[in-house]
Amino acid sequence: MLALTGTPSTVVLLVVDDAPEAASLRAEMVTVLRQSLARELERWEPGWWRPVDWSIVVAFPSAEGSARWYGPADDIALRLVASDVDDDAIAATFDALASVTPPGSATSHYRPLATARDGIDLLRAVRPPADERERALLASLPVLDDEDGVALVIASERDDASEGAVESYALPEDPPWVQATVIFASDDDSCLAPTPGQGDRLAAWGGGNWSASRFGYPCGLAKLTVDGVLPHCCDSGPVILCASQPLARRESGAAACEVVVRSREVDVPCDATRGWSDADPLFGEDFAGRYRRCAMASVPDEDLATCTHDPLCPGCASGHCPDERPASIDHCRYRGGHPTLRFVGGAVAGFGGALEIRCRLEP
């Protein structure tokens, strides 16, 4: 039995300096976020679909109340959900982000820390929405569970002027998890010390939260671009399965395997675009309750050679095939075994559930 996690929902809360003088910083943060999210896609098995559930909420610390927030309820392009995302959809999301401008209702009170903590509490349902605008914002976002996360990014050329003590805005330490990045003005070569009078509270806040990363601006922007701003999932890499003996083949060259998907969405039919069809029996039950059984097909014969050997598997249909990629052979040889199956297309990409795998091995 192989357990798989589904596509986590990622909400980015970008608390950004809303002063006219900070326009360059706002533009640079669009680039940083785009590169960070694109990097997450590169960590998946290259032959899979690229499933995403991304939402971006921009927060303006000088505004009041619900006027601080701008998200998918204001521009639907700031929520990107796809079973196999393409570059045009990603471009549309970040074009929408680049077009967001601070509201004209900004005040002289600049509170990035208070805004960040209040936004986190709203997104995590710690506090209820205060008005119709906040209700619309929450309705446009995913409901976060323990597997999901919030990427909080505070980017500012000025220091925080929130009323409370810095420690009163500490991040929560229970799920849904919050991964924080704080960018403050710094001319220091190490990028760790704020420019005097411009980033003291923000730097102190970043240093006081275990999940926060600190970057000086502009000196640390290059490192931030490399590191990214998203929490990294432990299991988003390729699924490489090893066995003690080589995998047996059918006459066509397909793997001598039967693969069944166990889906907890019992009312959702088996998805043919994923290479799934109804298994026999169609339903089962275990300690967690009832599940639907879907048989996973081998990729079509014309895709077998490409799927078996090519890491990218361009044009391959969804399904499984024998795995003879050099990286898989090395991975399994190191463990004293042989690679077995590979899954491509939508066979398992973004699927949260379990697989029943039965294969015949060579003697």
mmCIF file of C-alpha atoms in Angstrom:
data_model
loop_
_atom_site.group_PDB
_atom_site.id
_atom_site.type_symbol
_atom_site.label_atom_id
_atom_site.label_comp_id
_atom_site.label_asym_id
_atom_site.label_seq_id
_atom_site.Cartn_x
_atom_site.Cartn_y
_atom_site.Cartn_z
ATOM 1 C CA MET A 1 0.000 0.000 0.000
ATOM 2 C CA LEU A 2 1.357 3.419 -0.996
ATOM 3 C CA ALA A 3 -0.107 6.529 0.667
ATOM 4 C CA LEU A 4 -0.098 9.841 -1.207
ATOM 5 C CA THR A 5 -0.867 13.373 -0.084
ATOM 6 C CA GLY A 6 -3.042 15.608 -2.230
ATOM 7 C CA THR A 7 -2.360 19.099 -3.519
ATOM 8 C CA PRO A 8 -1.977 21.416 -0.514
ATOM 9 C CA SER A 9 -3.674 24.792 -0.618
ATOM 10 C CA THR A 10 -1.161 27.626 -0.319
ATOM 11 C CA VAL A 11 -2.328 31.108 0.617
ATOM 12 C CA VAL A 12 0.238 33.897 0.277
ATOM 13 C CA LEU A 13 -0.436 36.918 2.495
ATOM 14 C CA LEU A 14 1.732 39.734 1.145
ATOM 15 C CA VAL A 15 1.915 42.632 3.617
ATOM 16 C CA VAL A 16 3.695 45.238 1.540
ATOM 17 C CA ASP A 17 4.806 48.829 2.028
ATOM 18 C CA ASP A 18 2.066 51.003 0.519
ATOM 19 C CA ALA A 19 3.994 54.295 0.321
ATOM 20 C CA PRO A 20 4.419 55.808 -3.160
ATOM 21 C CA GLU A 21 8.188 55.651 -2.638
ATOM 22 C CA ALA A 22 7.999 51.842 -2.237
ATOM 23 C CA ALA A 23 6.707 51.156 -5.766
ATOM 24 C CA SER A 24 9.988 49.471 -6.763
ATOM 25 C CA LEU A 25 9.829 47.157 -3.751
ATOM 26 C CA ARG A 26 6.261 46.167 -4.617
ATOM 27 C CA ALA A 27 7.273 45.374 -8.196
ATOM 28 C CA GLU A 28 10.245 43.303 -7.033
ATOM 29 C CA MET A 29 8.037 41.286 -4.684
ATOM 30 C CA VAL A 30 5.859 40.242 -7.634
ATOM 31 C CA THR A 31 8.969 38.772 -9.272
ATOM 32 C CA VAL A 32 10.080 37.042 -6.059
ATOM 33 C CA LEU A 33 6.673 35.457 -5.494
ATOM 34 C CA ARG A 34 6.420 34.255 -9.070
ATOM 35 C CA GLN A 35 9.832 32.599 -8.899
ATOM 36 C CA SER A 36 9.026 31.038 -5.514
ATOM 37 C CA LEU A 37 5.782 29.473 -6.699
ATOM 38 C CA ALA A 38 7.269 28.325 -10.011
ATOM 39 C CA ARG A 39 10.083 26.624 -8.094
ATOM 40 C CA GLU A 40 7.530 24.519 -6.220
ATOM 41 C CA LEU A 41 6.297 23.112 -9.537
ATOM 42 C CA GLU A 42 9.840 22.106 -10.487
ATOM 43 C CA ARG A 43 10.069 19.891 -7.399
ATOM 44 C CA TRP A 44 7.384 17.492 -8.654
ATOM 45 C CA GLU A 45 8.018 14.449 -10.822
ATOM 46 C CA PRO A 46 8.598 16.053 -14.256
ATOM 47 C CA GLY A 47 6.307 13.568 -16.007
ATOM 48 C CA TRP A 48 3.310 14.449 -13.817
ATOM 49 C CA TRP A 49 0.610 16.993 -14.296
ATOM 50 C CA ARG A 50 1.323 20.179 -12.341
ATOM 51 C CA PRO A 51 -1.543 20.560 -9.850
ATOM 52 C CA VAL A 52 -1.802 23.863 -7.962
ATOM 53 C CA ASP A 53 -4.083 25.615 -5.504
ATOM 54 C CA TRP A 54 -2.568 29.065 -4.985
ATOM 55 C CA SER A 55 -4.218 32.162 -3.560
ATOM 56 C CA ILE A 56 -2.636 35.581 -3.087
ATOM 57 C CA VAL A 57 -3.947 38.230 -0.691
ATOM 58 C CA VAL A 58 -2.270 41.641 -0.647
ATOM 59 C CA ALA A 59 -2.454 43.642 2.590
ATOM 60 C CA PHE A 60 -1.833 47.391 2.842
ATOM 61 C CA PRO A 61 -0.676 48.351 6.356
ATOM 62 C CA SER A 62 -1.689 52.022 6.167
ATOM 63 C CA ALA A 63 -5.325 51.291 5.344
ATOM 64 C CA GLU A 64 -8.072 50.620 7.878
ATOM 65 C CA GLY A 65 -10.386 47.657 8.404
ATOM 66 C CA SER A 66 -11.298 45.520 5.421
ATOM 67 C CA ALA A 67 -9.876 48.128 3.034
ATOM 68 C CA ARG A 68 -6.485 46.619 3.910
ATOM 69 C CA TRP A 69 -7.168 43.422 1.950
ATOM 70 C CA TYR A 70 -7.113 42.794 -1.799
ATOM 71 C CA GLY A 71 -7.567 39.213 -2.923
ATOM 72 C CA PRO A 72 -9.419 36.813 -5.217
ATOM 73 C CA ALA A 73 -12.775 38.380 -4.352
ATOM 74 C CA ASP A 74 -11.469 41.578 -5.988
ATOM 75 C CA ASP A 75 -9.700 39.868 -8.896
ATOM 76 C CA ILE A 76 -10.426 36.207 -9.529
ATOM 77 C CA ALA A 77 -7.009 35.808 -11.197
ATOM 78 C CA LEU A 78 -5.412 35.926 -7.718
ATOM 79 C CA ARG A 79 -6.769 32.397 -7.067
ATOM 80 C CA LEU A 80 -5.200 29.772 -9.307
ATOM 81 C CA VAL A 81 -6.598 26.239 -9.094
ATOM 82 C CA ALA A 82 -5.697 23.700 -11.764
ATOM 83 C CA SER A 83 -5.096 19.967 -12.044
ATOM 84 C CA ASP A 84 -2.387 20.712 -14.618
ATOM 85 C CA VAL A 85 -1.433 24.378 -14.657
ATOM 86 C CA ASP A 86 0.060 26.001 -17.745
ATOM 87 C CA ASP A 87 2.379 28.973 -18.110
ATOM 88 C CA ASP A 88 -0.369 31.243 -19.453
ATOM 89 C CA ALA A 89 -2.438 30.785 -16.286
ATOM 90 C CA ILE A 90 0.587 31.543 -14.096
ATOM 91 C CA ALA A 91 1.324 34.670 -16.141
ATOM 92 C CA ALA A 92 -2.278 35.857 -15.742
ATOM 93 C CA THR A 93 -2.082 35.493 -11.954
ATOM 94 C CA PHE A 94 1.088 37.528 -11.655
ATOM 95 C CA ASP A 95 -0.051 40.134 -14.151
ATOM 96 C CA ALA A 96 -3.058 40.597 -11.864
ATOM 97 C CA LEU A 97 -0.766 40.894 -8.831
ATOM 98 C CA ALA A 98 1.425 43.466 -10.584
ATOM 99 C CA SER A 99 -1.633 45.614 -11.294
ATOM 100 C CA VAL A 100 -2.703 45.881 -7.633
ATOM 101 C CA THR A 101 -2.260 49.418 -6.267
ATOM 102 C CA PRO A 102 -2.588 50.731 -2.700
ATOM 103 C CA PRO A 103 -6.005 52.174 -1.830
ATOM 104 C CA GLY A 104 -6.462 55.917 -1.688
ATOM 105 C CA SER A 105 -7.746 55.619 1.877
ATOM 106 C CA ALA A 106 -4.295 55.166 3.415
ATOM 107 C CA THR A 107 -3.701 56.825 6.783
ATOM 108 C CA SER A 108 -0.603 57.996 8.597
ATOM 109 C CA HIS A 109 -0.714 54.885 10.806
ATOM 110 C CA TYR A 110 1.677 52.288 9.401
ATOM 111 C CA ARG A 111 1.114 48.901 11.057
ATOM 112 C CA PRO A 112 2.618 45.979 9.106
ATOM 113 C CA LEU A 113 2.954 43.727 12.180
ATOM 114 C CA ALA A 114 -0.595 44.362 13.407
ATOM 115 C CA THR A 115 -1.907 43.919 9.861
ATOM 116 C CA ALA A 116 0.000 40.662 9.410
ATOM 117 C CA ARG A 117 -1.241 39.124 12.658
ATOM 118 C CA ASP A 118 -4.820 40.257 12.064
ATOM 119 C CA GLY A 119 -4.727 38.826 8.545
ATOM 120 C CA ILE A 120 -3.351 35.514 9.802
ATOM 121 C CA ASP A 121 -6.117 35.304 12.411
ATOM 122 C CA LEU A 122 -8.733 35.984 9.732
ATOM 123 C CA LEU A 123 -7.340 33.378 7.307
ATOM 124 C CA ARG A 124 -7.033 30.738 10.035
ATOM 125 C CA ALA A 125 -10.596 31.441 11.263
ATOM 126 C CA VAL A 126 -9.329 32.555 14.671
ATOM 127 C CA ARG A 127 -11.540 35.615 14.338
ATOM 128 C CA PRO A 128 -14.754 36.032 12.328
ATOM 129 C CA PRO A 129 -14.999 38.394 9.348
ATOM 130 C CA ALA A 130 -15.877 41.926 10.430
ATOM 131 C CA ASP A 131 -17.972 42.922 7.415
ATOM 132 C CA GLU A 132 -19.244 41.859 4.003
ATOM 133 C CA ARG A 133 -15.912 42.592 2.338
ATOM 134 C CA GLU A 134 -14.049 40.226 4.675
ATOM 135 C CA ARG A 135 -16.767 37.596 4.235
ATOM 136 C CA ALA A 136 -16.316 37.827 0.474
ATOM 137 C CA LEU A 137 -12.545 37.468 0.875
ATOM 138 C CA LEU A 138 -12.884 34.272 2.917
ATOM 139 C CA ALA A 139 -15.444 32.872 0.484
ATOM 140 C CA SER A 140 -12.921 33.318 -2.339
ATOM 141 C CA LEU A 141 -10.194 31.367 -0.512
ATOM 142 C CA PRO A 142 -9.768 27.684 0.369
ATOM 143 C CA VAL A 143 -10.722 26.503 3.840
ATOM 144 C CA LEU A 144 -7.339 25.681 5.362
ATOM 145 C CA ASP A 145 -6.786 22.375 7.127
ATOM 146 C CA ASP A 146 -3.750 20.968 8.917
ATOM 147 C CA GLU A 147 -2.030 19.987 5.641
ATOM 148 C CA ASP A 148 -2.285 23.487 4.191
ATOM 149 C CA GLY A 149 -0.257 26.580 4.962
ATOM 150 C CA VAL A 150 0.004 30.328 4.832
ATOM 151 C CA ALA A 151 3.109 31.973 3.409
ATOM 152 C CA LEU A 152 3.305 35.347 5.157
ATOM 153 C CA VAL A 153 5.564 37.893 3.481
ATOM 154 C CA ILE A 154 6.170 41.292 5.088
ATOM 155 C CA ALA A 155 8.110 43.634 2.803
ATOM 156 C CA SER A 156 8.812 47.178 3.927
ATOM 157 C CA GLU A 157 11.183 50.080 3.449
ATOM 158 C CA ARG A 158 9.939 51.603 6.719
ATOM 159 C CA ASP A 159 9.796 50.319 10.268
ATOM 160 C CA ASP A 160 6.635 49.116 11.934
ATOM 161 C CA ALA A 161 4.570 51.567 13.993
ATOM 162 C CA SER A 162 1.970 49.165 15.392
ATOM 163 C CA GLU A 163 0.753 50.072 18.861
ATOM 164 C CA GLY A 164 1.563 46.785 20.607
ATOM 165 C CA ALA A 165 4.857 45.297 21.722
ATOM 166 C CA VAL A 166 6.693 43.339 19.027
ATOM 167 C CA GLU A 167 6.184 40.036 20.845
ATOM 168 C CA SER A 168 2.407 40.553 20.927
ATOM 169 C CA TYR A 169 2.350 39.878 17.180
ATOM 170 C CA ALA A 170 4.122 36.509 17.419
ATOM 171 C CA LEU A 171 3.095 33.850 14.925
ATOM 172 C CA PRO A 172 0.830 30.960 15.977
ATOM 173 C CA GLU A 173 2.570 27.645 16.577
ATOM 174 C CA ASP A 174 -0.278 25.296 15.688
ATOM 175 C CA PRO A 175 -1.639 24.251 12.270
ATOM 176 C CA PRO A 176 -2.484 25.452 9.702
ATOM 177 C CA TRP A 177 1.192 26.397 9.626
ATOM 178 C CA VAL A 178 2.514 29.868 8.872
ATOM 179 C CA GLN A 179 5.865 30.294 7.111
ATOM 180 C CA ALA A 180 7.013 33.900 7.409
ATOM 181 C CA THR A 181 9.501 36.046 5.519
ATOM 182 C CA VAL A 182 10.267 39.602 6.578
ATOM 183 C CA ILE A 183 12.113 42.078 4.356
ATOM 184 C CA PHE A 184 13.339 45.288 5.997
ATOM 185 C CA ALA A 185 15.535 48.198 4.930
ATOM 186 C CA SER A 186 19.223 47.380 5.416
ATOM 187 C CA ASP A 187 22.493 48.740 4.085
ATOM 188 C CA ASP A 188 24.527 46.247 6.104
ATOM 189 C CA ASP A 189 26.685 43.866 4.040
ATOM 190 C CA SER A 190 25.373 40.887 6.012
ATOM 191 C CA CYS A 191 21.759 41.992 5.368
ATOM 192 C CA LEU A 192 20.921 41.091 8.975
ATOM 193 C CA ALA A 193 21.051 44.536 10.573
ATOM 194 C CA PRO A 194 18.318 47.071 9.763
ATOM 195 C CA THR A 195 19.159 50.548 8.598
ATOM 196 C CA PRO A 196 18.979 52.634 11.810
ATOM 197 C CA GLY A 197 15.466 53.908 12.348
ATOM 198 C CA GLN A 198 13.996 51.968 9.425
ATOM 199 C CA GLY A 199 13.675 48.301 10.356
ATOM 200 C CA ASP A 200 14.329 47.736 14.066
ATOM 201 C CA ARG A 201 10.901 46.349 15.030
ATOM 202 C CA LEU A 202 10.529 44.277 11.878
ATOM 203 C CA ALA A 203 13.992 42.741 12.300
ATOM 204 C CA ALA A 204 13.278 42.005 15.965
ATOM 205 C CA TRP A 205 9.966 40.371 15.056
ATOM 206 C CA GLY A 206 11.671 38.187 12.451
ATOM 207 C CA GLY A 207 14.317 37.135 14.944
ATOM 208 C CA GLY A 208 11.705 36.270 17.573
ATOM 209 C CA ASN A 209 9.656 33.856 15.454
ATOM 210 C CA TRP A 210 11.120 30.414 14.814
ATOM 211 C CA SER A 211 9.457 30.029 11.406
ATOM 212 C CA ALA A 212 10.471 33.468 10.088
ATOM 213 C CA SER A 213 13.313 34.197 7.665
ATOM 214 C CA ARG A 214 14.881 37.675 7.588
ATOM 215 C CA PHE A 215 16.252 39.492 4.559
ATOM 216 C CA GLY A 216 17.640 42.992 4.265
ATOM 217 C CA TYR A 217 16.487 45.193 1.398
ATOM 218 C CA PRO A 218 17.915 45.750 -1.122
ATOM 219 C CA CYS A 219 21.079 43.814 -0.241
ATOM 220 C CA GLY A 220 19.341 40.503 0.469
ATOM 221 C CA LEU A 221 17.001 40.375 -2.491
ATOM 222 C CA ALA A 222 19.221 38.052 -4.534
ATOM 223 C CA LYS A 223 19.343 35.487 -1.700
ATOM 224 C CA LEU A 224 15.591 35.787 -1.161
ATOM 225 C CA THR A 225 15.043 35.039 -4.842
ATOM 226 C CA VAL A 226 17.069 31.831 -4.450
ATOM 227 C CA ASP A 227 15.561 30.732 -1.113
ATOM 228 C CA GLY A 228 11.955 31.565 -1.955
ATOM 229 C CA VAL A 229 9.175 32.399 0.468
ATOM 230 C CA LEU A 230 7.168 29.165 0.627
ATOM 231 C CA PRO A 231 7.264 26.341 3.160
ATOM 232 C CA HIS A 232 8.616 23.184 1.554
ATOM 233 C CA CYS A 233 6.714 19.930 1.652
ATOM 234 C CA CYS A 234 8.698 16.859 2.608
ATOM 235 C CA ASP A 235 7.189 14.492 0.029
ATOM 236 C CA SER A 236 6.656 16.481 -3.157
ATOM 237 C CA GLY A 237 9.478 14.787 -5.051
ATOM 238 C CA PRO A 238 9.229 11.846 -7.443
ATOM 239 C CA VAL A 239 7.774 8.560 -6.209
ATOM 240 C CA ILE A 240 10.474 5.922 -6.822
ATOM 241 C CA LEU A 241 9.480 2.366 -5.897
ATOM 242 C CA CYS A 242 12.098 -0.348 -5.472
ATOM 243 C CA ALA A 243 11.847 -4.149 -5.209
ATOM 244 C CA SER A 244 14.283 -6.968 -4.473
ATOM 245 C CA GLN A 245 14.003 -8.420 -8.016
ATOM 246 C CA PRO A 246 13.486 -6.890 -11.481
ATOM 247 C CA LEU A 247 9.925 -6.191 -12.542
ATOM 248 C CA ALA A 248 8.318 -8.778 -14.819
ATOM 249 C CA ARG A 249 6.894 -7.568 -18.138
ATOM 250 C CA ARG A 250 3.905 -8.450 -20.277
ATOM 251 C CA GLU A 251 4.379 -9.258 -23.985
ATOM 252 C CA SER A 252 3.712 -5.610 -24.878
ATOM 253 C CA GLY A 253 6.500 -4.466 -22.564
ATOM 254 C CA ALA A 254 4.054 -3.137 -19.986
ATOM 255 C CA ALA A 255 4.636 -3.898 -16.325
ATOM 256 C CA ALA A 256 3.076 -7.108 -15.017
ATOM 257 C CA CYS A 257 1.233 -5.142 -12.364
ATOM 258 C CA GLU A 258 -2.248 -4.372 -11.136
ATOM 259 C CA VAL A 259 -2.653 -0.932 -9.576
ATOM 260 C CA VAL A 260 -5.830 0.182 -7.814
ATOM 261 C CA VAL A 261 -6.458 3.676 -6.496
ATOM 262 C CA ARG A 262 -8.321 4.018 -3.198
ATOM 263 C CA SER A 263 -10.229 7.304 -3.208
ATOM 264 C CA ARG A 264 -12.142 8.633 -0.193
ATOM 265 C CA GLU A 265 -14.341 10.644 -2.554
ATOM 266 C CA VAL A 266 -16.741 7.738 -2.920
ATOM 267 C CA ASP A 267 -19.326 9.742 -4.884
ATOM 268 C CA VAL A 268 -16.812 10.951 -7.497
ATOM 269 C CA PRO A 269 -16.528 8.628 -10.535
ATOM 270 C CA CYS A 270 -13.160 7.199 -11.524
ATOM 271 C CA ASP A 271 -11.451 9.815 -13.709
ATOM 272 C CA ALA A 272 -10.589 8.509 -17.176
ATOM 273 C CA THR A 273 -8.260 11.460 -17.821
ATOM 274 C CA ARG A 274 -6.103 10.122 -14.973
ATOM 275 C CA GLY A 275 -6.010 6.670 -16.557
ATOM 276 C CA TRP A 276 -8.563 5.356 -14.041
ATOM 277 C CA SER A 277 -11.580 3.091 -14.565
ATOM 278 C CA ASP A 278 -13.974 1.251 -12.254
ATOM 279 C CA ALA A 279 -12.305 -1.622 -10.423
ATOM 280 C CA ASP A 280 -14.018 -4.836 -9.318
ATOM 281 C CA PRO A 281 -15.207 -4.624 -6.597
ATOM 282 C CA LEU A 282 -15.907 -0.904 -6.925
ATOM 283 C CA PHE A 283 -16.011 -0.138 -3.199
ATOM 284 C CA GLY A 284 -14.103 -1.189 -0.129
ATOM 285 C CA GLU A 285 -13.925 -0.314 3.539
ATOM 286 C CA ASP A 286 -11.130 -0.048 6.085
ATOM 287 C CA PHE A 287 -10.529 1.522 9.492
ATOM 288 C CA ALA A 288 -10.969 5.019 7.999
ATOM 289 C CA GLY A 289 -14.282 4.224 6.330
ATOM 290 C CA ARG A 290 -15.560 3.534 2.829
ATOM 291 C CA TYR A 291 -13.509 4.160 -0.319
ATOM 292 C CA ARG A 292 -13.959 3.905 -4.091
ATOM 293 C CA ARG A 293 -11.615 1.594 -6.026
ATOM 294 C CA CYS A 294 -10.336 2.734 -9.427
ATOM 295 C CA ALA A 295 -8.098 0.560 -11.611
ATOM 296 C CA MET A 296 -5.109 2.443 -13.022
ATOM 297 C CA ALA A 297 -4.180 1.550 -16.591
ATOM 298 C CA SER A 298 -0.732 1.138 -18.062
ATOM 299 C CA VAL A 299 0.147 3.945 -20.440
ATOM 300 C CA PRO A 300 -0.733 3.119 -24.079
ATOM 301 C CA ASP A 301 1.764 0.956 -25.968
ATOM 302 C CA GLU A 302 2.935 3.919 -28.056
ATOM 303 C CA ASP A 303 3.993 5.743 -24.854
ATOM 304 C CA LEU A 304 5.709 2.804 -23.149
ATOM 305 C CA ALA A 305 9.273 3.402 -24.325
ATOM 306 C CA THR A 306 9.125 7.132 -23.617
ATOM 307 C CA CYS A 307 7.539 6.638 -20.205
ATOM 308 C CA THR A 308 10.047 3.942 -19.252
ATOM 309 C CA HIS A 309 13.178 5.909 -20.128
ATOM 310 C CA ASP A 310 12.460 9.649 -20.551
ATOM 311 C CA PRO A 311 12.342 11.732 -17.312
ATOM 312 C CA LEU A 312 10.032 14.307 -18.940
ATOM 313 C CA CYS A 313 7.747 11.830 -20.730
ATOM 314 C CA PRO A 314 6.542 14.465 -23.224
ATOM 315 C CA GLY A 315 3.040 13.802 -24.528
ATOM 316 C CA CYS A 316 2.526 10.693 -22.399
ATOM 317 C CA ALA A 317 -1.009 9.747 -21.407
ATOM 318 C CA SER A 318 -1.819 9.199 -17.721
ATOM 319 C CA GLY A 319 -1.035 5.802 -16.220
ATOM 320 C CA HIS A 320 1.846 3.608 -15.059
ATOM 321 C CA CYS A 321 4.842 2.045 -16.783
ATOM 322 C CA PRO A 322 8.095 0.246 -15.902
ATOM 323 C CA ASP A 323 10.696 2.634 -14.523
ATOM 324 C CA GLU A 324 14.161 2.428 -16.078
ATOM 325 C CA ARG A 325 15.241 6.050 -15.743
ATOM 326 C CA PRO A 326 18.934 6.303 -14.790
ATOM 327 C CA ALA A 327 18.117 8.242 -11.609
ATOM 328 C CA SER A 328 15.669 5.537 -10.502
ATOM 329 C CA ILE A 329 18.161 2.756 -11.235
ATOM 330 C CA ASP A 330 20.810 4.538 -9.154
ATOM 331 C CA HIS A 331 18.303 5.254 -6.361
ATOM 332 C CA CYS A 332 17.274 1.602 -6.050
ATOM 333 C CA ARG A 333 20.765 0.170 -6.581
ATOM 334 C CA TYR A 334 21.934 2.208 -3.586
ATOM 335 C CA ARG A 335 19.237 0.407 -1.568
ATOM 336 C CA GLY A 336 20.139 -3.005 -2.960
ATOM 337 C CA GLY A 337 17.155 -3.349 -5.289
ATOM 338 C CA HIS A 338 15.599 -2.598 -8.662
ATOM 339 C CA PRO A 339 13.149 0.109 -9.774
ATOM 340 C CA THR A 340 9.597 -1.010 -10.494
ATOM 341 C CA LEU A 341 6.771 1.347 -11.466
ATOM 342 C CA ARG A 342 6.557 4.933 -12.563
ATOM 343 C CA PHE A 343 3.361 7.030 -12.587
ATOM 344 C CA VAL A 344 2.920 9.807 -15.153
ATOM 345 C CA GLY A 345 0.404 12.420 -16.237
ATOM 346 C CA GLY A 346 -2.480 12.658 -13.804
ATOM 347 C CA ALA A 347 -2.164 9.095 -12.488
ATOM 348 C CA VAL A 348 -1.279 10.299 -8.978
ATOM 349 C CA ALA A 349 -0.503 14.035 -9.369
ATOM 350 C CA GLY A 350 -2.421 15.982 -6.740
ATOM 351 C CA PHE A 351 -4.215 12.857 -5.524
ATOM 352 C CA GLY A 352 -4.640 12.308 -1.804
ATOM 353 C CA GLY A 353 -5.334 8.669 -1.028
ATOM 354 C CA ALA A 354 -3.678 5.269 -1.318
ATOM 355 C CA LEU A 355 -2.622 2.785 -3.991
ATOM 356 C CA GLU A 356 -2.938 -0.999 -3.973
ATOM 357 C CA ILE A 357 0.022 -2.297 -5.994
ATOM 358 C CA ARG A 358 0.484 -5.945 -6.960
ATOM 359 C CA CYS A 359 3.354 -6.779 -9.314
ATOM 360 C CA ARG A 360 4.983 -9.965 -10.568
ATOM 361 C CA LEU A 361 8.766 -9.959 -10.220
ATOM 362 C CA GLU A 362 11.408 -11.890 -12.140
ATOM 363 C CA PRO A 363 12.854 -14.872 -10.241
#
